[in-house]
Amino acid sequence: MDQVKDTLRALVRISYDGKVYKTFRGPKAEERFANEVQILRHLEEKGCPFVPRLLESDPAQLRIVTTSCGARVEHLDDARTKELFADLLPYGVRHDDPEMRNVTYRQTDGRFCLIDFEFATILPDSGKPDHAPAS
C-alpha cells in the first residue's frame, strides 16, 4: 500500500487495487469520521458522479474505504476551483474546505473530482427528492 497522507488528523493509504483507506485520528476524530460517512452516503444517494464511493466504514477503527478519484491536482486557477466546489451545491452539500488539495483528476473519464468531506455540510432541504444536473 502506498501512503498518501500522514497528518495529525488522518492517515490515508491507497491499496494496489486502487481502494483508498482513510483512518481518522486527532481532535474530534469520531465526529469527523461520522460526518464524512454521512456526506458520502448522501452524495451517493443523490447520484453525484465526481466524489469517491464509500465501500466500507468501520466506526471501531475510525476507518473508511472508498474508491479512488484519481491523482491530486497541483495547479488549477481560482475560478475553476470555485466552480468545482459550487458543482456540489445542486447535490445538497457544501464542502466547507474548498481548497485545491481536495481536488483530484480522474484520467479514466477526464473529470475533476472532490475528496475529503469530513468538514462538509448537508444543506437544508437537501433531503427533498430532486434530480441534480449532471456535471
Coordinates of N, CA and C in Angstrom, one line a residue:
M1 N 0.8 -1.2 0.0 CA 0.0 0.0 0.0 C 0.9 1.2 0.0
D2 N 0.5 2.2 -0.8 CA 1.2 3.5 -0.8 C 0.6 4.5 0.2
Q3 N 1.4 5.1 1.0 CA 0.9 6.1 1.9 C 0.8 7.4 1.1
V4 N -0.4 8.1 1.2 CA -0.6 9.3 0.5 C -0.6 10.5 1.5
K5 N -1.0 10.3 2.7 CA -1.1 11.4 3.6 C -1.0 10.9 5.0
D6 N -0.1 11.6 5.8 CA 0.0 11.2 7.2 C 0.1 12.5 8.0
T7 N -1.0 12.9 8.6 CA -1.1 14.1 9.4 C -1.7 13.8 10.7
L8 N -1.8 14.9 11.5 CA -2.4 14.8 12.8 C -3.8 14.3 12.7
R9 N -4.5 14.7 11.7 CA -5.9 14.3 11.5 C -6.3 13.1 10.8
A10 N -5.3 12.6 10.0 CA -5.7 11.4 9.2 C -4.5 10.7 8.6
L11 N -4.6 9.4 8.4 CA -3.6 8.6 7.7 C -4.4 8.1 6.4
V12 N -3.9 8.4 5.3 CA -4.5 7.9 4.0 C -3.6 7.1 3.2
R13 N -4.0 5.9 2.8 CA -3.2 5.0 2.0 C -4.1 4.5 0.8
I14 N -3.4 4.2 -0.3 CA -4.1 3.6 -1.4 C -3.5 2.2 -1.7
S15 N -4.4 1.3 -1.7 CA -4.0 -0.1 -2.0 C -3.7 -0.3 -3.4
Y16 N -3.0 -1.4 -3.7 CA -2.6 -1.7 -5.1 C -3.8 -1.9 -6.0
D17 N -5.0 -2.2 -5.5 CA -6.2 -2.4 -6.3 C -7.0 -1.1 -6.4
G18 N -6.4 0.0 -5.9 CA -7.0 1.3 -6.1 C -7.9 1.8 -5.0
K19 N -8.1 1.0 -4.0 CA -9.0 1.5 -2.9 C -8.3 2.5 -2.0
V20 N -9.0 3.4 -1.5 CA -8.4 4.4 -0.6 C -8.8 4.1 0.9
Y21 N -7.9 4.0 1.8 CA -8.1 3.7 3.2 C -7.8 5.0 4.0
K22 N -8.8 5.5 4.6 CA -8.6 6.7 5.4 C -8.9 6.4 6.9
T23 N -7.9 6.6 7.8 CA -8.1 6.4 9.2 C -8.1 7.8 9.9
F24 N -9.1 8.1 10.6 CA -9.3 9.4 11.2 C -8.6 9.3 12.6
R25 N -7.9 10.4 13.0 CA -7.3 10.5 14.3 C -7.2 12.0 14.7
G26 N -6.8 12.2 15.9 CA -6.6 13.6 16.4 C -7.9 14.2 16.9
P27 N -8.0 15.5 16.9 CA -9.1 16.2 17.5 C -10.4 15.8 16.8
K28 N -11.4 15.5 17.6 CA -12.8 15.2 17.1 C -12.8 14.2 16.0
A29 N -11.9 13.2 16.1 CA -11.9 12.1 15.0 C -13.2 11.4 14.8
E30 N -13.9 11.1 15.9 CA -15.1 10.4 15.8 C -16.2 11.2 15.1
E31 N -16.2 12.5 15.4 CA -17.2 13.4 14.7 C -16.9 13.6 13.3
R32 N -15.6 13.7 12.9 CA -15.2 13.9 11.5 C -15.5 12.6 10.7
F33 N -15.2 11.5 11.3 CA -15.5 10.2 10.7 C -17.0 10.1 10.4
A34 N -17.8 10.3 11.4 CA -19.2 10.2 11.2 C -19.8 11.1 10.1
N35 N -19.2 12.3 10.1 CA -19.7 13.3 9.1 C -19.3 12.9 7.7
E36 N -18.1 12.4 7.5 CA -17.6 12.0 6.2 C -18.5 10.9 5.7
V37 N -18.7 9.9 6.5 CA -19.6 8.8 6.2 C -21.0 9.3 5.8
Q38 N -21.6 10.2 6.5 CA -22.9 10.7 6.2 C -22.9 11.4 4.9
I39 N -21.9 12.3 4.7 CA -21.8 13.1 3.5 C -21.7 12.2 2.2
L40 N -20.8 11.2 2.3 CA -20.5 10.3 1.2 C -21.8 9.5 0.9
R41 N -22.5 9.0 1.9 CA -23.8 8.3 1.6 C -24.8 9.2 1.0
H42 N -24.9 10.4 1.5 CA -25.8 11.4 0.9 C -25.5 11.6 -0.6
L43 N -24.2 11.9 -0.9 CA -23.9 12.2 -2.3 C -24.1 11.0 -3.2
E44 N -23.9 9.8 -2.7 CA -24.1 8.6 -3.5 C -25.6 8.5 -3.8
E45 N -26.4 8.7 -2.7 CA -27.9 8.7 -2.9 C -28.4 9.7 -3.9
K46 N -27.7 10.8 -4.0 CA -28.1 11.9 -4.9 C -27.5 11.7 -6.3
G47 N -26.6 10.7 -6.4 CA -26.1 10.4 -7.8 C -24.9 11.3 -8.2
C48 N -24.2 11.8 -7.2 CA -23.1 12.7 -7.5 C -21.9 11.9 -8.2
P49 N -21.5 12.2 -9.4 CA -20.6 11.4 -10.1 C -19.1 11.7 -9.9
F50 N -18.8 12.8 -9.1 CA -17.5 13.3 -9.1 C -16.9 13.3 -7.6
V51 N -17.3 12.3 -6.9 CA -16.8 12.1 -5.5 C -16.5 10.6 -5.3
P52 N -15.7 10.3 -4.3 CA -15.5 8.8 -4.0 C -16.7 8.1 -3.6
R53 N -16.8 6.8 -3.8 CA -17.9 6.0 -3.3 C -17.4 5.3 -2.1
L54 N -18.3 5.4 -1.1 CA -17.9 4.7 0.2 C -18.1 3.2 0.1
L55 N -17.1 2.4 0.3 CA -17.1 1.0 0.1 C -17.3 0.3 1.5
E56 N -16.7 0.9 2.5 CA -16.7 0.3 3.9 C -16.6 1.5 4.9
S57 N -17.1 1.3 6.1 CA -16.9 2.2 7.2 C -16.8 1.3 8.4
D58 N -15.8 1.6 9.2 CA -15.5 0.9 10.5 C -15.4 1.9 11.6
P59 N -16.5 2.1 12.4 CA -16.5 3.0 13.5 C -15.5 2.7 14.6
A60 N -15.3 1.4 14.8 CA -14.4 1.0 15.9 C -13.0 1.4 15.6
Q61 N -12.6 1.4 14.3 CA -11.2 1.8 13.9 C -11.2 3.2 13.3
L62 N -12.3 3.8 13.2 CA -12.5 5.2 12.6 C -11.8 5.2 11.2
R63 N -12.2 4.1 10.4 CA -11.6 4.0 9.1 C -12.7 3.8 8.1
I64 N -12.5 4.5 6.9 CA -13.4 4.3 5.8 C -12.5 3.8 4.6
V65 N -13.2 3.1 3.7 CA -12.6 2.6 2.5 C -13.4 3.2 1.4
T66 N -12.8 3.9 0.4 CA -13.5 4.4 -0.7 C -12.9 4.1 -2.0
T67 N -13.6 4.4 -3.1 CA -13.0 4.3 -4.4 C -12.0 5.4 -4.6
S68 N -11.1 5.3 -5.5 CA -10.1 6.4 -5.8 C -10.7 7.3 -6.8
C69 N -10.4 8.6 -6.7 CA -10.9 9.6 -7.6 C -9.7 10.2 -8.4
G70 N -8.7 9.4 -8.5 CA -7.5 9.9 -9.3 C -6.4 10.5 -8.5
A71 N -5.6 11.3 -9.2 CA -4.4 11.9 -8.5 C -4.8 13.4 -8.1
R72 N -4.1 13.8 -7.1 CA -4.3 15.2 -6.7 C -3.9 16.2 -7.8
V73 N -4.5 17.3 -7.8 CA -4.3 18.3 -8.8 C -3.3 19.3 -8.2
E74 N -2.2 19.6 -9.0 CA -1.2 20.5 -8.5 C -1.5 22.0 -8.8
H75 N -2.1 22.2 -10.0 CA -2.3 23.6 -10.5 C -3.7 23.7 -11.0
L76 N -4.4 24.7 -10.6 CA -5.8 25.0 -11.0 C -6.1 26.4 -10.7
D77 N -6.6 27.2 -11.6 CA -6.9 28.6 -11.3 C -8.0 28.7 -10.3
D78 N -8.1 29.8 -9.6 CA -9.1 30.0 -8.5 C -10.5 30.0 -9.0
A79 N -10.8 30.5 -10.2 CA -12.1 30.5 -10.8 C -12.6 29.1 -11.0
R80 N -11.7 28.2 -11.6 CA -12.1 26.8 -11.8 C -12.3 26.1 -10.5
T81 N -11.4 26.3 -9.6 CA -11.5 25.7 -8.3 C -12.9 26.0 -7.6
K82 N -13.2 27.3 -7.6 CA -14.5 27.7 -7.0 C -15.7 27.0 -7.8
E83 N -15.6 26.9 -9.1 CA -16.6 26.3 -9.9 C -16.8 24.9 -9.5
L84 N -15.7 24.2 -9.3 CA -15.8 22.7 -8.9 C -16.5 22.5 -7.6
F85 N -16.2 23.3 -6.6 CA -16.8 23.2 -5.3 C -18.3 23.6 -5.4
A86 N -18.6 24.6 -6.2 CA -20.0 25.0 -6.4 C -20.8 23.9 -7.1
D87 N -20.2 23.0 -7.9 CA -20.9 21.9 -8.5 C -21.5 21.0 -7.5
L88 N -21.1 21.0 -6.2 CA -21.7 20.2 -5.2 C -23.0 20.7 -4.7
L89 N -23.3 22.0 -4.8 CA -24.5 22.6 -4.3 C -25.8 22.0 -4.8
P90 N -25.9 21.7 -6.1 CA -27.1 21.0 -6.5 C -27.4 19.6 -5.9
Y91 N -26.3 19.1 -5.3 CA -26.5 17.8 -4.6 C -26.7 17.9 -3.2
G92 N -26.9 19.2 -2.7 CA -27.2 19.5 -1.3 C -26.1 19.5 -0.4
V93 N -24.8 19.7 -0.9 CA -23.7 19.7 0.0 C -22.8 20.9 -0.2
R94 N -22.3 21.5 0.9 CA -21.3 22.5 0.8 C -20.0 21.9 1.4
H95 N -18.9 22.0 0.7 CA -17.7 21.3 1.1 C -17.1 21.8 2.4
D96 N -17.0 23.1 2.6 CA -16.5 23.7 3.8 C -15.0 23.6 4.0
D97 N -14.3 23.1 3.0 CA -12.8 23.1 3.0 C -12.4 23.1 1.5
P98 N -12.9 24.2 0.8 CA -12.7 24.3 -0.6 C -11.3 24.7 -1.1
E99 N -10.4 23.8 -0.8 CA -9.0 24.1 -1.2 C -8.6 23.1 -2.3
M100 N -7.6 23.5 -3.0 CA -7.1 22.7 -4.2 C -6.6 21.4 -3.7
R101 N -6.2 21.2 -2.5 CA -5.7 19.9 -2.0 C -6.8 18.9 -2.0
N102 N -8.1 19.3 -2.1 CA -9.2 18.5 -2.1 C -9.8 18.2 -3.5
V103 N -9.0 18.6 -4.5 CA -9.4 18.4 -5.9 C -8.5 17.3 -6.5
T104 N -9.1 16.3 -7.2 CA -8.3 15.3 -7.9 C -8.7 15.3 -9.3
Y105 N -7.9 14.6 -10.1 CA -8.3 14.4 -11.6 C -8.3 12.9 -11.9
R106 N -9.4 12.5 -12.4 CA -9.7 11.1 -12.7 C -9.4 10.9 -14.2
Q107 N -8.3 10.3 -14.6 CA -8.0 10.1 -16.0 C -9.0 9.2 -16.8
T108 N -9.6 8.3 -16.1 CA -10.4 7.3 -16.8 C -11.6 8.0 -17.5
D109 N -12.1 9.1 -17.0 CA -13.1 9.9 -17.7 C -12.8 11.3 -17.8
G110 N -11.6 11.8 -17.5 CA -11.2 13.1 -17.7 C -12.0 14.1 -16.8
R111 N -12.3 13.7 -15.6 CA -13.1 14.5 -14.7 C -12.4 15.0 -13.5
F112 N -12.5 16.2 -13.2 CA -12.1 16.7 -11.9 C -13.0 16.2 -10.8
C113 N -12.5 15.8 -9.7 CA -13.3 15.2 -8.6 C -13.0 15.9 -7.3
L114 N -13.8 15.8 -6.3 CA -13.6 16.3 -5.0 C -13.5 15.2 -3.9
I115 N -12.7 15.5 -3.0 CA -12.4 14.5 -1.9 C -12.4 15.2 -0.5
D116 N -12.4 14.4 0.5 CA -12.2 14.9 1.9 C -13.4 15.7 2.4
F117 N -14.4 15.0 2.8 CA -15.7 15.6 3.2 C -15.9 15.6 4.7
E118 N -14.8 15.5 5.5 CA -15.0 15.4 7.0 C -15.6 16.7 7.6
F119 N -15.4 17.9 6.9 CA -16.0 19.1 7.4 C -17.2 19.6 6.6
A120 N -17.6 18.8 5.6 CA -18.7 19.3 4.7 C -20.1 19.3 5.5
T121 N -21.0 20.0 4.9 CA -22.3 20.2 5.5 C -23.4 19.8 4.5
I122 N -24.4 19.1 4.9 CA -25.6 18.8 4.1 C -26.5 20.0 4.3
L123 N -26.9 20.6 3.2 CA -27.6 21.9 3.2 C -29.1 21.6 3.6
P124 N -29.8 22.6 4.2 CA -31.2 22.5 4.5 C -32.0 22.1 3.2
D125 N -33.0 21.3 3.4 CA -33.9 20.9 2.3 C -33.3 20.1 1.3
S126 N -32.1 19.5 1.5 CA -31.4 18.7 0.5 C -32.0 17.3 0.6
G127 N -32.8 17.0 1.5 CA -33.4 15.6 1.6 C -34.6 15.5 0.6
K128 N -35.0 16.6 0.1 CA -36.2 16.5 -0.9 C -35.7 15.8 -2.1
P129 N -36.6 15.0 -2.7 CA -36.3 14.4 -4.0 C -36.0 15.4 -5.0
D130 N -34.9 15.2 -5.8 CA -34.6 16.1 -6.8 C -33.7 15.4 -7.8
H131 N -33.5 16.0 -8.9 CA -32.7 15.5 -9.9 C -31.6 16.5 -10.2
A132 N -30.4 16.3 -9.5 CA -29.3 17.2 -9.7 C -28.8 17.1 -11.1
P133 N -28.4 18.2 -11.6 CA -27.9 18.2 -13.0 C -26.5 17.5 -13.1
A134 N -26.3 16.8 -14.2 CA -25.0 16.1 -14.3 C -24.0 17.1 -14.7
S135 N -22.8 16.9 -14.2 CA -21.7 17.8 -14.5 C -20.9 17.3 -15.6

